[in-house]
Coordinates of C-alpha atoms in Angstrom, one line a residue:
X225 CA 147.6 184.3 163.1
X226 CA 151.0 182.9 162.5
X227 CA 153.7 182.5 165.2
X228 CA 156.0 185.0 163.5
X229 CA 156.8 188.3 165.1
X230 CA 155.2 191.4 163.6
X231 CA 157.5 194.4 163.3
X232 CA 157.0 197.0 165.9
X233 CA 156.4 200.7 165.2
X234 CA 159.2 202.3 163.2
X235 CA 162.0 203.5 165.4
X236 CA 161.2 201.7 168.7
X237 CA 163.1 198.5 167.9
X238 CA 160.5 196.2 169.5
X239 CA 158.3 193.4 168.1
X240 CA 154.8 192.2 169.0
X241 CA 153.9 188.6 168.7
X242 CA 151.0 187.7 166.4
X243 CA 148.1 186.0 168.0
X244 CA 147.2 182.6 166.6
X245 CA 143.7 182.7 167.9
X246 CA 142.8 185.6 165.5
X247 CA 144.0 184.4 162.2
X248 CA 140.6 183.0 161.2
X249 CA 139.2 186.5 161.7
X250 CA 141.7 188.3 159.5
X251 CA 139.9 187.6 156.2
X252 CA 136.4 188.4 157.4
X253 CA 137.8 191.6 159.0
X254 CA 139.6 192.7 155.9
X255 CA 136.5 192.1 153.8
X256 CA 134.5 194.3 156.2
X257 CA 136.9 197.1 155.9
X258 CA 137.3 196.5 152.1
X259 CA 133.6 196.9 151.5
X260 CA 133.2 199.8 153.9
X261 CA 131.0 197.9 156.4
X262 CA 133.5 198.3 159.3
X263 CA 134.6 202.0 159.4
X264 CA 135.5 201.7 163.1
X265 CA 136.9 199.1 165.5
X266 CA 133.7 199.1 167.5
X267 CA 131.7 198.1 164.3
X268 CA 134.4 195.5 163.5
X269 CA 134.0 194.0 167.0
X270 CA 130.3 193.8 166.6
X271 CA 130.4 192.4 163.1
X272 CA 132.9 189.7 163.9
X273 CA 131.3 188.8 167.2
X274 CA 134.6 188.9 169.1
X275 CA 136.0 190.7 172.1
X276 CA 137.3 194.2 171.8
X277 CA 140.8 193.0 172.4
X278 CA 140.6 190.4 169.6
X279 CA 139.2 193.0 167.2
X280 CA 142.1 195.3 168.1
X281 CA 144.7 192.5 167.6
X282 CA 143.1 191.6 164.2
X283 CA 143.1 195.3 163.1
X284 CA 146.8 195.7 164.2
X285 CA 147.7 192.5 162.2
X286 CA 146.1 193.9 159.1
X287 CA 147.9 197.2 159.6
X288 CA 151.2 195.4 160.0
X289 CA 150.6 193.6 156.7
X290 CA 150.2 197.0 155.0
X291 CA 146.5 196.5 154.2
X292 CA 144.7 198.9 156.4
X293 CA 145.3 202.0 158.5
X294 CA 144.1 202.3 162.1
X295 CA 143.5 205.8 163.3
X296 CA 143.7 205.5 167.1
X297 CA 143.0 209.2 167.7
X298 CA 140.1 210.2 165.5
X299 CA 138.3 213.5 166.1
X300 CA 135.1 213.3 168.0
X301 CA 131.9 214.1 166.2
X302 CA 130.1 217.2 167.3
X303 CA 127.8 216.5 170.2
X304 CA 129.2 213.0 170.8
X305 CA 130.2 211.8 174.3
X306 CA 133.0 209.5 175.3
X307 CA 136.1 208.6 173.4
X308 CA 135.5 207.8 169.7
X309 CA 136.3 204.4 168.4
X310 CA 139.5 203.8 166.4
X311 CA 138.8 204.4 162.7
X312 CA 139.7 201.8 160.1
X313 CA 140.6 202.6 156.5
X314 CA 142.3 200.8 153.7
X315 CA 146.0 201.6 153.5
X316 CA 146.6 204.6 151.2
X317 CA 149.8 203.2 149.8
X318 CA 149.1 199.5 150.1
X319 CA 149.2 196.7 147.5
X320 CA 147.2 196.8 144.3
X321 CA 145.7 194.4 141.8
X322 CA 146.3 194.7 138.1
X323 CA 142.9 195.0 136.3
X324 CA 142.4 194.6 132.6
X325 CA 139.3 195.0 130.4
X326 CA 138.8 194.2 126.8
X327 CA 135.7 195.3 124.9
X328 CA 134.5 195.8 121.3
X329 CA 136.0 199.3 121.1
X330 CA 139.3 198.8 122.8
X331 CA 141.1 197.8 126.0
X332 CA 142.4 199.3 129.2
X333 CA 144.6 198.5 132.2
X334 CA 144.4 199.9 135.7
X335 CA 145.8 199.3 139.2
X336 CA 143.1 198.9 141.9
X337 CA 143.6 199.0 145.6
X338 CA 141.5 197.7 148.5
X339 CA 138.2 199.5 148.8
X340 CA 137.7 199.4 145.0
X341 CA 139.8 202.5 144.5
X342 CA 141.4 202.9 141.1
X343 CA 145.0 204.0 141.8
X344 CA 146.3 204.5 138.2
X345 CA 145.1 203.8 134.7
X346 CA 146.9 203.4 131.4
X347 CA 145.7 205.2 128.3
X348 CA 143.1 203.1 126.6
X349 CA 143.6 201.5 123.2
X350 CA 140.8 201.8 120.7
X351 CA 141.6 198.8 118.4
X352 CA 141.3 195.1 119.3
X353 CA 143.4 192.6 117.3
X354 CA 141.7 189.4 116.2
X355 CA 144.5 187.5 118.0
X356 CA 143.7 187.4 121.8
X357 CA 147.4 186.8 122.6
X358 CA 148.4 190.1 121.0
X359 CA 145.7 192.1 122.8
X360 CA 146.3 190.5 126.2
X361 CA 150.0 190.9 125.9
X362 CA 149.5 194.6 125.2
X363 CA 147.1 195.3 128.0
X364 CA 149.3 193.4 130.5
X365 CA 152.4 195.3 129.4
X366 CA 150.5 198.5 130.0
X367 CA 149.7 197.3 133.5
X368 CA 153.3 196.3 134.1
X369 CA 154.3 199.9 133.1
X370 CA 151.9 201.2 135.7
X371 CA 153.4 198.9 138.4
X372 CA 157.0 200.0 137.5
X373 CA 155.9 203.7 137.6
X374 CA 154.1 203.5 140.9
X375 CA 156.4 200.9 142.6
X376 CA 153.3 199.3 144.2
X377 CA 153.2 195.6 145.2
X378 CA 150.9 193.6 143.1
X379 CA 148.7 190.8 144.6
X380 CA 147.5 189.4 141.3
X381 CA 145.7 190.2 138.1
X382 CA 142.1 190.0 136.8
X383 CA 140.7 190.3 133.3
X384 CA 137.2 191.3 132.2
X385 CA 136.0 190.2 128.7
X386 CA 132.7 190.7 126.9
X387 CA 132.0 187.0 126.6
X388 CA 130.7 184.2 128.8
X389 CA 133.8 182.5 130.4
X390 CA 133.3 178.8 130.7
X391 CA 134.7 177.1 133.9
X392 CA 136.9 175.4 134.9
X393 CA 139.0 176.0 131.7
X394 CA 138.5 179.8 131.4
X395 CA 137.4 179.7 127.8
X396 CA 135.7 182.7 126.1
X397 CA 132.8 181.0 124.5
X398 CA 131.1 183.8 122.6
X399 CA 133.5 186.8 122.0
X400 CA 131.4 187.7 119.0
X401 CA 132.1 191.4 119.0
X402 CA 135.8 190.9 119.3
X403 CA 136.4 188.6 116.3
X404 CA 138.3 186.3 118.6
X405 CA 138.1 182.5 118.1
X406 CA 135.2 180.9 119.8
X407 CA 136.5 179.1 122.9
X408 CA 139.7 181.1 123.1
X409 CA 141.5 180.1 126.3
X410 CA 141.7 183.7 127.6
X411 CA 142.5 182.8 131.2
X412 CA 145.5 180.7 130.2
X413 CA 146.7 183.3 127.7
X414 CA 146.3 186.1 130.3
X415 CA 148.1 184.2 133.0
X416 CA 151.0 183.5 130.6
X417 CA 151.2 187.2 129.7
X418 CA 151.2 188.1 133.4
X419 CA 154.0 185.7 134.2
X420 CA 156.0 186.9 131.1
X421 CA 155.7 190.5 132.3
X422 CA 157.3 189.5 135.7
X423 CA 154.1 190.1 137.6
X424 CA 153.6 187.9 140.6
X425 CA 150.3 186.6 142.0
X426 CA 147.5 184.5 140.5
X427 CA 145.6 185.6 137.3
X428 CA 141.9 185.3 136.7
X429 CA 139.4 186.1 134.0
X430 CA 135.6 186.6 134.0
X431 CA 132.6 188.0 132.1
X432 CA 132.6 191.8 132.2
X433 CA 129.0 192.2 133.4
X434 CA 129.5 189.6 136.1
X435 CA 132.5 191.5 137.3
X436 CA 130.6 194.8 137.1
X437 CA 127.9 193.3 139.3
X438 CA 130.5 192.0 141.8
X439 CA 132.1 195.5 142.0
X440 CA 128.8 197.3 142.4
X441 CA 127.7 194.8 145.1
X442 CA 130.8 195.4 147.2
X443 CA 131.4 199.1 146.5
X444 CA 128.5 200.7 144.6
X445 CA 124.8 200.8 144.0
X446 CA 124.3 197.1 144.9
X447 CA 125.9 197.4 148.4
X448 CA 123.6 195.9 151.0
X449 CA 121.4 193.9 148.5
X450 CA 120.9 190.2 149.2
X451 CA 119.7 189.2 145.8
X452 CA 121.1 191.7 143.2
X453 CA 120.3 191.7 139.5
X454 CA 122.6 193.7 137.2
X455 CA 121.8 194.3 133.5
X456 CA 124.0 196.3 131.3
X457 CA 125.0 197.2 127.8
X458 CA 128.5 198.5 127.2
X459 CA 129.9 198.9 123.7
X460 CA 127.9 196.0 122.0
X461 CA 125.3 193.5 123.2
X462 CA 123.6 193.1 126.5
X463 CA 124.7 191.2 129.6
X464 CA 123.3 190.2 133.0
X465 CA 124.6 189.0 136.3
X466 CA 123.1 187.9 139.6
X467 CA 124.6 188.1 143.1
X468 CA 122.9 185.8 145.6
X469 CA 123.5 186.0 149.3
X470 CA 126.6 188.1 148.6
X471 CA 128.1 185.6 146.1
X472 CA 128.3 186.0 142.3
X473 CA 126.0 183.3 140.8
X474 CA 127.7 181.9 137.7
X475 CA 125.9 178.6 137.3
X476 CA 127.4 175.1 137.0
X477 CA 130.0 176.1 134.4
X478 CA 130.2 179.9 134.5
X479 CA 127.4 180.5 131.9
X480 CA 124.4 181.7 134.0
X481 CA 122.4 184.8 133.2
X482 CA 123.0 185.1 129.4
X483 CA 120.1 187.6 129.4
X484 CA 121.1 189.1 126.0
X485 CA 119.1 186.4 124.3
X486 CA 115.8 187.1 125.9
X487 CA 113.3 187.8 123.1
X488 CA 111.7 191.2 123.6
X489 CA 110.6 192.0 120.0
X490 CA 109.4 188.8 118.1
X491 CA 109.4 190.7 114.8
X492 CA 112.7 192.4 115.5
X493 CA 116.2 192.3 114.2
X494 CA 118.0 189.1 113.5
X495 CA 120.3 188.1 116.3
X496 CA 123.7 186.4 115.9
X497 CA 122.3 183.6 118.0
X498 CA 119.9 182.6 115.2
X499 CA 116.8 184.1 116.8
X500 CA 115.1 187.5 116.3
X501 CA 114.4 190.4 118.6
X502 CA 116.8 189.5 121.4
X503 CA 117.9 192.1 124.0
X504 CA 121.4 191.9 122.5
X505 CA 120.3 193.5 119.3
X506 CA 117.2 195.5 120.5
X507 CA 118.6 197.3 123.5
X508 CA 122.3 198.0 122.9
X509 CA 124.0 201.2 121.6
X510 CA 123.9 200.2 118.0
X511 CA 120.1 199.5 118.3
X512 CA 119.5 203.0 119.5
X513 CA 121.4 204.6 116.7
X514 CA 119.6 202.5 114.1
X515 CA 116.2 203.2 115.8
X516 CA 117.0 207.0 115.7
X517 CA 118.1 206.8 112.0
X518 CA 121.7 207.8 112.8
X519 CA 124.6 206.3 111.0
X520 CA 127.3 205.1 113.5
X521 CA 130.6 207.0 113.0
X522 CA 134.1 205.8 113.5
X523 CA 135.3 208.7 115.6
X524 CA 134.2 207.5 119.1
X525 CA 132.7 204.3 120.5
X526 CA 129.1 203.3 119.8
X527 CA 128.4 203.6 123.5
X528 CA 129.6 207.2 123.5
X529 CA 127.6 208.0 120.4
X530 CA 124.4 206.6 121.8
X531 CA 124.8 208.3 125.2
X532 CA 125.6 211.6 123.6
X533 CA 122.6 211.3 121.4
X534 CA 120.2 210.9 124.3
X535 CA 121.9 213.6 126.5
X536 CA 122.3 216.2 123.7
X537 CA 119.3 215.6 121.4
X538 CA 116.5 214.1 123.6
X539 CA 114.2 217.0 122.7
X540 CA 114.3 215.7 119.1
X541 CA 111.1 213.7 118.6
X542 CA 112.9 211.0 116.6
X543 CA 115.5 210.5 119.3
X544 CA 112.8 210.5 122.0
X545 CA 110.8 207.9 120.2
X546 CA 113.9 205.7 119.7
X547 CA 114.8 206.1 123.4
X548 CA 111.3 205.2 124.5
X549 CA 111.3 202.1 122.2
X550 CA 114.5 200.9 123.8
X551 CA 113.2 201.6 127.3
X552 CA 110.1 199.5 126.6
X553 CA 112.1 196.6 125.3
X554 CA 114.5 196.8 128.2
X555 CA 111.5 196.9 130.6
X556 CA 110.0 193.8 129.0
X557 CA 113.3 191.9 129.5
X558 CA 113.7 193.2 133.1
X559 CA 110.1 192.2 133.9
X560 CA 110.7 188.6 132.8
X561 CA 113.9 188.4 134.9
X562 CA 112.2 189.9 137.9
X563 CA 109.4 187.3 137.6
X564 CA 111.9 184.5 137.5
X565 CA 114.5 185.7 140.0
X566 CA 112.6 187.9 142.4
X567 CA 115.6 190.2 143.2
X568 CA 115.5 192.8 145.9
X569 CA 117.3 195.3 143.7
X570 CA 118.0 195.8 140.0
X571 CA 120.9 197.9 138.9
X572 CA 121.6 199.1 135.3
X573 CA 124.9 199.9 133.7
X574 CA 126.2 201.4 130.4
X575 CA 123.6 202.7 128.0
X576 CA 120.8 201.2 130.2
X577 CA 121.8 203.6 133.0
X578 CA 121.4 206.5 130.5
X579 CA 118.0 205.1 129.5
X580 CA 116.9 205.0 133.1
X581 CA 118.1 208.6 133.7
X582 CA 116.2 209.7 130.6
X583 CA 112.8 208.5 131.7
X584 CA 112.9 206.5 135.0
X585 CA 109.1 206.4 135.5
X586 CA 108.5 204.9 132.1
X587 CA 111.0 202.1 132.7
X588 CA 109.7 201.3 136.2
X589 CA 106.1 201.4 134.9
X590 CA 106.9 198.8 132.2
X591 CA 108.5 196.5 134.7
X592 CA 105.7 196.9 137.2
X593 CA 103.0 196.3 134.6
X594 CA 104.6 193.1 133.3
X595 CA 105.9 191.7 136.6
X596 CA 103.9 190.0 139.4
X597 CA 106.6 191.0 141.9
X598 CA 106.6 194.5 140.5
X599 CA 102.9 194.9 141.1
X600 CA 102.9 193.4 144.6
X601 CA 105.9 195.3 145.8
X602 CA 108.1 197.7 143.9
X603 CA 111.6 196.4 143.1
X604 CA 114.1 199.3 143.2
X605 CA 115.7 200.0 139.8
X606 CA 118.9 202.0 140.2
X607 CA 121.8 203.2 138.1
X608 CA 125.2 201.7 138.6
X609 CA 127.4 204.2 140.4
X610 CA 131.0 203.1 139.9
X611 CA 133.1 204.4 137.0
X612 CA 134.9 201.5 135.3
X613 CA 133.0 198.9 137.4
X614 CA 134.2 196.0 135.2
X615 CA 137.8 197.0 135.8
X616 CA 137.1 197.2 139.6
X617 CA 135.4 193.8 139.4
X618 CA 138.3 192.3 137.6
X619 CA 140.5 193.5 140.4
X620 CA 138.1 191.9 142.9
X621 CA 139.0 188.5 141.4
X622 CA 142.6 189.1 142.2
X623 CA 141.9 190.5 145.7
X624 CA 139.8 187.5 146.7
X625 CA 142.6 185.2 147.7
X626 CA 143.9 188.0 150.0
X627 CA 140.4 188.5 151.4
X628 CA 140.2 184.7 152.0
X629 CA 143.5 184.5 153.8
X630 CA 145.6 187.6 154.1
X631 CA 148.6 186.0 155.8
X632 CA 148.7 183.0 153.4
X633 CA 148.4 185.3 150.3
X634 CA 151.0 187.9 151.3
X635 CA 153.6 186.1 153.4

């Protein structure tokens, strides 16, 4: 920790010196609390491998920074003996990150605190201009309004887009369902909009499914997995992401896991990539509506129409057959990915979560029948559990510098 004096408790007029020896533990400690893996000081002590005194000093430092709350007098659990350990929670009124998401059917802004908690959201917009600068300017201004209304400190901003984002330039290489130019410099544009709105802190951009996987790994259905595979379809197309040893795997230039172009139906629909029968066009919301003989309407998003069709009309034989067809195609794609990646958990988002809910045994059977690893040992296939997980994941990008070095990021 730094040599500066931390303010003492309100009203006592004293100060406590920060301990230099604990600064290196601040980031790991904050991440443990942030991800819910250190609910008490005793657990924090064990996880960090430090003395109780050092863990206490680290927790006190994070509390002084306004990031966590230390409850020194928690109630004892029924039947427990001895004094209960101090409880650690993220600060209720602490800083936030601005999160933005753009998809084929609109965009939304939110403020997200530590712990993946969504503090406030702006009303979503249901139209996306072909000019990314206009869209990103609008979503950032919506986020700036939230910051002004709440008065919360902002640590930075993150953006989720339905496109592979090439690194290191931050270019949206295939925003096909947005009508944006191929290779649009979304990170630069987003950062410029953030600065123009007077928002401090760094700005980041990433693929929406990658960010959903990151959020689920830290706060949702993927927590505790070592090698996590996430496959999801939102409003259009299919995306995939992989978390290895706790880190998002994006490949050499940010383009890993473009699973939407796995062929699962050789005689299937033409895909915009030039092939036929790709997951992107065989297992997304539009594919379900077409398979069920339904004409997509303009009233609500394709995702909402597809999910409502399964939930409300699954007893209809045409809808059931269409749902089963998509389950089988998704299962083929998942089996190939399981064969290659050997994950210890698979999570599904968007419409794929609804397909899993509709007939979980059918999907798991297809994966097991087509996968060596599925036959030798069942790979858990679970639904994503976070609402707006891409938004939460976008915020995780902005929170990462704080998790790496809380003092350096906030002081």
